[in-house]
CSV table of C-alpha atoms and ligand atoms in Angstrom, one decimal:
chain,number,residue,atom,x,y,z
F,14,MET,CA,104.5,111.2,109.5
F,15,ARG,CA,101.9,110.4,112.0
F,16,VAL,CA,98.6,108.9,110.7
F,17,ASP,CA,95.5,108.4,112.9
F,18,ILE,CA,92.7,106.3,111.5
F,19,LEU,CA,89.2,106.4,113.1
F,20,THR,CA,87.2,103.3,112.3
F,21,LEU,CA,84.7,100.8,113.7
F,22,PHE,CA,86.9,98.0,112.5
F,23,PRO,CA,90.5,98.5,113.5
F,24,GLN,CA,91.2,94.8,113.0
F,25,MET,CA,90.8,95.3,109.2
F,26,PHE,CA,94.1,97.2,109.1
F,27,GLN,CA,96.3,94.6,110.7
F,28,SER,CA,97.5,92.6,107.7
F,29,PRO,CA,97.9,95.4,105.0
F,30,PHE,CA,100.1,97.4,107.3
F,31,SER,CA,102.2,94.5,108.5
F,32,ALA,CA,104.0,93.4,105.3
F,33,GLY,CA,106.6,94.6,102.8
F,34,ILE,CA,107.4,98.3,102.3
F,35,PHE,CA,104.8,99.4,104.8
F,36,GLN,CA,106.0,97.3,107.7
F,37,ARG,CA,109.6,98.5,106.9
F,38,ALA,CA,108.5,102.1,107.0
F,39,ILE,CA,106.9,101.6,110.4
F,40,ASP,CA,110.0,99.7,111.7
F,41,GLN,CA,112.2,102.6,110.5
F,42,ARG,CA,109.8,105.1,112.2
F,43,LEU,CA,109.2,106.9,108.9
F,44,VAL,CA,105.5,106.5,109.6
F,45,GLU,CA,103.5,105.9,112.7
F,46,VAL,CA,99.9,104.6,112.3
F,47,ASN,CA,97.5,104.8,115.2
F,48,LEU,CA,94.1,103.1,115.0
F,49,HIS,CA,91.2,104.4,117.1
F,50,ASN,CA,88.0,102.5,117.5
F,51,ILE,CA,85.2,105.0,117.2
F,52,ARG,CA,83.1,102.8,119.6
F,53,ASP,CA,85.6,103.5,122.4
F,54,TYR,CA,84.5,107.2,122.3
F,55,SER,CA,80.8,106.3,122.8
F,56,HIS,CA,80.0,106.4,126.5
F,57,ASP,CA,76.6,104.9,126.9
F,58,LYS,CA,76.1,101.4,128.3
F,59,HIS,CA,76.1,99.7,124.9
F,60,HIS,CA,78.7,102.0,123.2
F,61,VAL,CA,76.2,102.9,120.5
F,62,VAL,CA,77.7,104.7,117.5
F,63,ASP,CA,74.8,104.9,115.1
F,64,ASP,CA,71.1,105.9,115.0
F,65,TYR,CA,68.1,106.3,112.7
F,66,ALA,CA,68.1,109.2,110.3
F,67,TYR,CA,65.9,112.2,111.1
F,68,GLY,CA,63.2,112.5,108.6
F,69,GLY,CA,63.3,108.7,107.9
F,70,GLY,CA,65.1,106.8,105.2
F,71,ALA,CA,66.7,103.4,105.1
F,72,GLY,CA,69.8,102.6,107.2
F,73,MET,CA,71.6,103.9,110.1
F,74,ILE,CA,73.7,107.1,110.4
F,75,LEU,CA,77.0,107.4,112.4
F,76,LYS,CA,76.4,109.7,115.3
F,77,PRO,CA,78.5,112.9,115.6
F,78,GLU,CA,79.6,112.8,119.3
F,79,PRO,CA,82.0,109.8,119.2
F,80,ILE,CA,83.7,111.0,116.0
F,81,PHE,CA,84.1,114.6,117.3
F,82,GLU,CA,85.5,113.2,120.5
F,83,ALA,CA,88.0,110.9,118.8
F,84,VAL,CA,89.3,113.6,116.5
F,85,GLU,CA,89.6,116.1,119.4
F,86,THR,CA,91.5,113.5,121.5
F,87,VAL,CA,94.0,112.9,118.6
F,88,LYS,CA,94.4,116.7,118.1
F,89,SER,CA,95.1,117.3,121.8
F,90,ASP,CA,97.6,114.3,121.8
F,91,ILE,CA,99.4,116.0,118.8
F,92,GLY,CA,99.3,119.3,120.6
F,93,PHE,CA,97.4,120.9,117.8
F,94,GLN,CA,96.1,124.5,118.3
F,95,GLU,CA,92.7,125.1,116.7
F,96,GLY,CA,93.0,127.7,113.9
F,97,SER,CA,96.6,127.0,113.2
F,98,GLY,CA,95.8,125.1,110.0
F,99,GLY,CA,97.7,122.4,108.3
F,100,LEU,CA,96.1,119.3,109.9
F,101,PRO,CA,94.1,117.4,107.3
F,102,VAL,CA,91.1,115.6,108.8
F,103,ILE,CA,89.7,113.6,105.9
F,104,LEU,CA,86.4,111.7,105.7
F,105,LEU,CA,86.5,108.7,103.3
F,106,THR,CA,83.2,108.7,101.4
F,107,PRO,CA,82.0,108.1,97.8
F,108,GLN,CA,80.9,111.7,97.9
F,109,GLY,CA,84.4,113.0,98.3
F,110,ARG,CA,86.8,114.5,95.7
F,111,PRO,CA,88.4,111.8,93.5
F,112,PHE,CA,91.7,110.6,95.0
F,113,SER,CA,94.7,111.2,92.7
F,114,GLN,CA,98.5,111.1,92.7
F,115,SER,CA,98.6,114.8,93.2
F,116,ILE,CA,96.5,114.6,96.4
F,117,ALA,CA,98.8,111.8,97.6
F,118,GLN,CA,101.8,114.1,97.0
F,119,GLU,CA,100.1,117.0,98.8
F,120,LEU,CA,99.3,114.8,101.8
F,121,SER,CA,102.8,113.3,101.9
F,122,ARG,CA,104.2,116.8,102.5
F,123,GLY,CA,102.4,117.1,105.8
F,124,LYS,CA,103.4,115.8,109.2
F,125,TYR,CA,100.0,114.6,110.3
F,126,LEU,CA,97.0,112.9,108.7
F,127,ILE,CA,93.7,112.0,110.3
F,128,LEU,CA,91.3,109.7,108.4
F,129,ILE,CA,87.7,109.0,109.3
F,130,CYS,CA,86.2,105.8,107.9
F,131,GLY,CA,82.5,106.2,107.3
F,132,ARG,CA,80.2,103.2,107.6
F,133,TYR,CA,76.5,102.3,107.3
F,134,GLU,CA,74.3,104.6,105.3
F,135,GLY,CA,76.3,107.7,106.1
F,136,VAL,CA,77.7,110.1,108.7
F,137,ASP,CA,75.9,112.9,110.5
F,138,GLU,CA,76.2,116.0,108.3
F,139,ARG,CA,77.7,118.0,111.2
F,140,VAL,CA,80.9,115.9,110.9
F,141,ARG,CA,81.2,117.2,107.3
F,142,GLU,CA,80.3,120.8,108.1
F,143,HIS,CA,82.3,121.3,111.3
F,144,LEU,CA,85.0,118.7,111.7
F,145,VAL,CA,86.5,117.5,108.5
F,146,THR,CA,88.8,119.6,106.3
F,147,ASP,CA,88.3,117.4,103.2
F,148,GLU,CA,86.4,114.4,101.8
F,149,ILE,CA,88.0,111.8,99.5
F,150,SER,CA,86.6,109.1,97.3
F,151,ILE,CA,88.8,106.4,95.8
F,152,GLY,CA,86.5,105.8,92.9
F,153,ASP,CA,83.0,105.8,91.5
F,154,TYR,CA,81.7,102.7,93.4
F,155,VAL,CA,80.4,102.1,96.8
F,156,LEU,CA,82.3,100.1,99.4
F,157,ASN,CA,80.9,98.9,102.6
F,158,GLY,CA,82.9,101.5,104.5
F,159,GLY,CA,85.8,103.8,104.3
F,160,GLU,CA,88.4,101.3,105.6
F,161,LEU,CA,89.6,100.0,102.3
F,162,ALA,CA,89.7,103.5,100.9
F,163,ALA,CA,91.8,104.7,103.9
F,164,MET,CA,94.2,101.8,103.3
F,165,VAL,CA,94.5,102.9,99.6
F,166,VAL,CA,95.2,106.6,100.6
F,167,VAL,CA,97.7,105.7,103.3
F,168,ASP,CA,99.5,103.3,101.0
F,169,ALA,CA,99.8,105.8,98.2
F,170,VAL,CA,101.0,108.5,100.7
F,171,VAL,CA,103.5,106.5,102.7
F,172,ARG,CA,105.4,105.3,99.6
F,173,LEU,CA,106.1,108.9,98.8
F,174,LEU,CA,107.7,109.7,102.2
F,175,PRO,CA,111.4,110.3,101.9
F,176,GLY,CA,113.4,107.0,102.6
F,177,VAL,CA,110.4,104.7,102.2
F,178,LEU,CA,111.3,103.4,98.8
F,179,GLY,CA,114.8,102.2,98.0
F,180,SER,CA,115.3,104.3,95.0
F,181,GLU,CA,114.0,107.8,94.6
F,182,ALA,CA,114.3,107.4,90.8
F,183,SER,CA,111.6,104.8,90.8
F,184,LEU,CA,109.1,107.4,92.1
F,185,LEU,CA,109.8,109.6,89.1
F,186,ASP,CA,108.9,106.8,86.7
F,187,ASP,CA,105.6,106.0,88.4
F,188,SER,CA,102.5,106.2,86.3
F,189,TYR,CA,100.8,109.6,86.8
F,190,VAL,CA,103.9,111.4,88.2
F,191,ALA,CA,104.8,112.8,84.8
F,192,GLY,CA,101.1,112.8,83.8
F,193,LEU,CA,101.7,109.7,81.7
F,194,LEU,CA,101.1,106.0,82.2
F,195,GLU,CA,104.2,103.9,82.8
F,196,TYR,CA,106.1,102.4,79.8
F,197,PRO,CA,106.3,98.6,79.3
F,198,GLN,CA,109.1,96.8,81.3
F,199,TYR,CA,110.9,93.5,80.8
F,200,THR,CA,113.3,91.4,82.8
F,201,ARG,CA,115.1,88.1,82.0
F,202,PRO,CA,114.8,85.8,80.1
F,203,GLN,CA,115.4,87.7,76.9
F,204,VAL,CA,113.2,85.2,75.0
F,205,PHE,CA,110.2,83.7,76.8
F,206,ARG,CA,108.0,81.3,74.9
F,207,GLY,CA,109.2,82.9,71.7
F,208,TRP,CA,108.3,86.4,72.8
F,209,THR,CA,111.4,88.7,72.7
F,210,VAL,CA,112.4,91.8,74.6
F,211,PRO,CA,112.5,94.9,72.3
F,212,GLU,CA,116.0,95.2,70.8
F,213,VAL,CA,116.5,98.8,71.9
F,214,LEU,CA,116.5,97.8,75.5
F,215,LEU,CA,119.5,95.5,74.9
F,216,SER,CA,121.5,98.2,73.1
F,217,GLY,CA,123.1,99.8,76.1
F,218,ASN,CA,122.4,103.1,74.5
F,219,HIS,CA,120.9,105.1,77.4
F,220,ALA,CA,119.7,108.0,75.3
F,221,GLN,CA,117.9,105.7,72.9
F,222,ILE,CA,116.4,103.7,75.8
F,223,ALA,CA,115.1,106.9,77.5
F,224,LYS,CA,113.5,108.1,74.2
F,225,TRP,CA,111.9,104.7,73.8
F,226,HIS,CA,110.5,104.7,77.3
F,227,ARG,CA,109.1,108.2,76.8
F,228,GLU,CA,107.5,107.2,73.5
F,229,GLN,CA,106.0,104.1,74.8
F,230,ALA,CA,104.6,106.0,77.8
F,231,ILE,CA,103.0,108.4,75.4
F,232,ARG,CA,101.5,105.7,73.2
F,233,ARG,CA,100.1,103.8,76.1
F,234,THR,CA,98.6,106.9,77.6
F,235,LEU,CA,97.1,107.9,74.3
F,236,LYS,CA,95.6,104.4,73.9
F,237,ARG,CA,94.3,103.9,77.4
F,238,ARG,CA,93.8,107.3,79.0
F,239,PRO,CA,93.9,109.9,76.3
F,240,GLU,CA,92.4,112.6,78.6
F,241,LEU,CA,95.6,112.5,80.7
F,242,LEU,CA,97.7,113.8,77.7
F,243,ASP,CA,96.0,117.2,77.9
F,244,LYS,CA,97.7,117.9,81.2
F,245,ALA,CA,100.9,116.0,80.6
F,246,ASP,CA,104.2,117.8,80.4
F,247,LEU,CA,105.3,117.1,76.8
F,248,ARG,CA,108.0,118.6,74.7
F,249,THR,CA,107.2,120.0,71.2
F,250,ALA,CA,108.3,116.9,69.3
F,251,GLU,CA,106.3,114.8,71.7
F,252,ARG,CA,103.2,116.9,71.1
F,253,GLN,CA,103.8,116.4,67.4
F,254,LEU,CA,104.0,112.7,67.9
F,255,VAL,CA,100.7,112.7,69.7
F,256,ASP,CA,99.0,114.7,67.0
F,257,ARG,CA,100.4,112.3,64.3
F,258,LEU,CA,99.3,109.2,66.2
F,259,LYS,CA,95.9,110.7,66.8
F,260,ALA,CA,95.5,111.4,63.1
F,261,GLU,CA,96.7,107.9,62.2
F,262,PHE,CA,94.4,106.5,64.8
F,263,HIS,CA,91.4,108.3,63.4
F,264,GLY,CA,92.4,107.0,60.0
F,265,GLY,CA,92.2,103.6,61.5
F,266,GLY,CA,95.7,102.5,60.6
F,267,VAL,CA,97.9,102.8,63.7
F,268,VAL,CA,99.0,100.3,66.2
F,269,LEU,CA,99.6,102.7,69.1
F,270,GLU,CA,102.2,100.7,71.0
F,271,GLU,CA,104.6,100.1,68.1
F,272,SER,CA,106.3,101.8,65.1
F,273,ALA,CA,106.1,105.6,64.4
F,274,SER,CA,108.8,107.3,66.4
F,275,LEU,CA,109.9,110.8,67.5
F,276,GLN,CA,112.9,110.4,65.2
F,277,SER,CA,110.8,110.3,62.2
F,278,THR,CA,108.7,113.2,63.5
F,279,SER,CA,111.7,115.4,63.8
F,280,ASP,CA,113.1,114.2,60.5
F,281,LYS,CA,110.2,115.7,58.7
P,25,ADE,N1,83.3,104.6,101.3
P,25,ADE,C1,82.4,103.8,100.6
P,25,ADE,N2,82.8,103.9,99.3
P,25,ADE,C2,83.8,104.7,99.2
P,25,ADE,C3,84.6,105.1,98.1
P,25,ADE,N3,84.4,104.8,96.9
P,25,ADE,N4,85.7,106.0,98.4
P,25,ADE,C4,85.9,106.3,99.7
P,25,ADE,N5,85.2,106.0,100.7
P,25,ADE,C5,84.2,105.1,100.5
């Protein structure tokens, strides 16, 4: 995958992209990241990239010309034919659609990704109307610019590219992939400061362990992000468990991350 990032601060991207899984993905040529300084596409003497807002208002607005020129340069470098579709040009902005695992999956299936990092008080509206194909927000808070948001998007997308993570199975267990939060995990020692690893995980019974994982994921999701359960892909017995836990929860008696099991549900 080729990722092109337009920013006024390319230096911000140096360290996040030069460590761990990301660096390895670059070294293995699974991803290529090109940083473009928007200022390089401004041709006046002082390389001005922003200006006052028409109609007044506080703060400066990013001018359209350098952003259009930067995107058009990338498109021509890629050999992109206008109108052929399939090239996401995304503006990072708090006004965008909320970023999610499914957007990351959608983007990871493409060959190219162009990200534009907004700054200052905003971006000239014509960039939104006539250049970008999408706008993304990474959450309901305001950052100083789109750079950190672009890093989040690229990180989430790149780890989904084939070959980037060691084990494909670990992707399936990720929080959100099955519409559930991830279950609790343990490593050695078996007893740490008197706190023990749940017995079932030591049993070697893979079916029991898989069931426990699933139940714990459901309990955790119900406790922390109940709204996710509406869309989660659950079996009938699991839906019954959810209903039972909800009923107990409303009755005030349940500890959501322990006891009550699928077994006892199906026994009834
Ligand atoms: N730029 C500023 N805040 C942002 C946010 N929350 N998401 C994406 N881009 C941003």
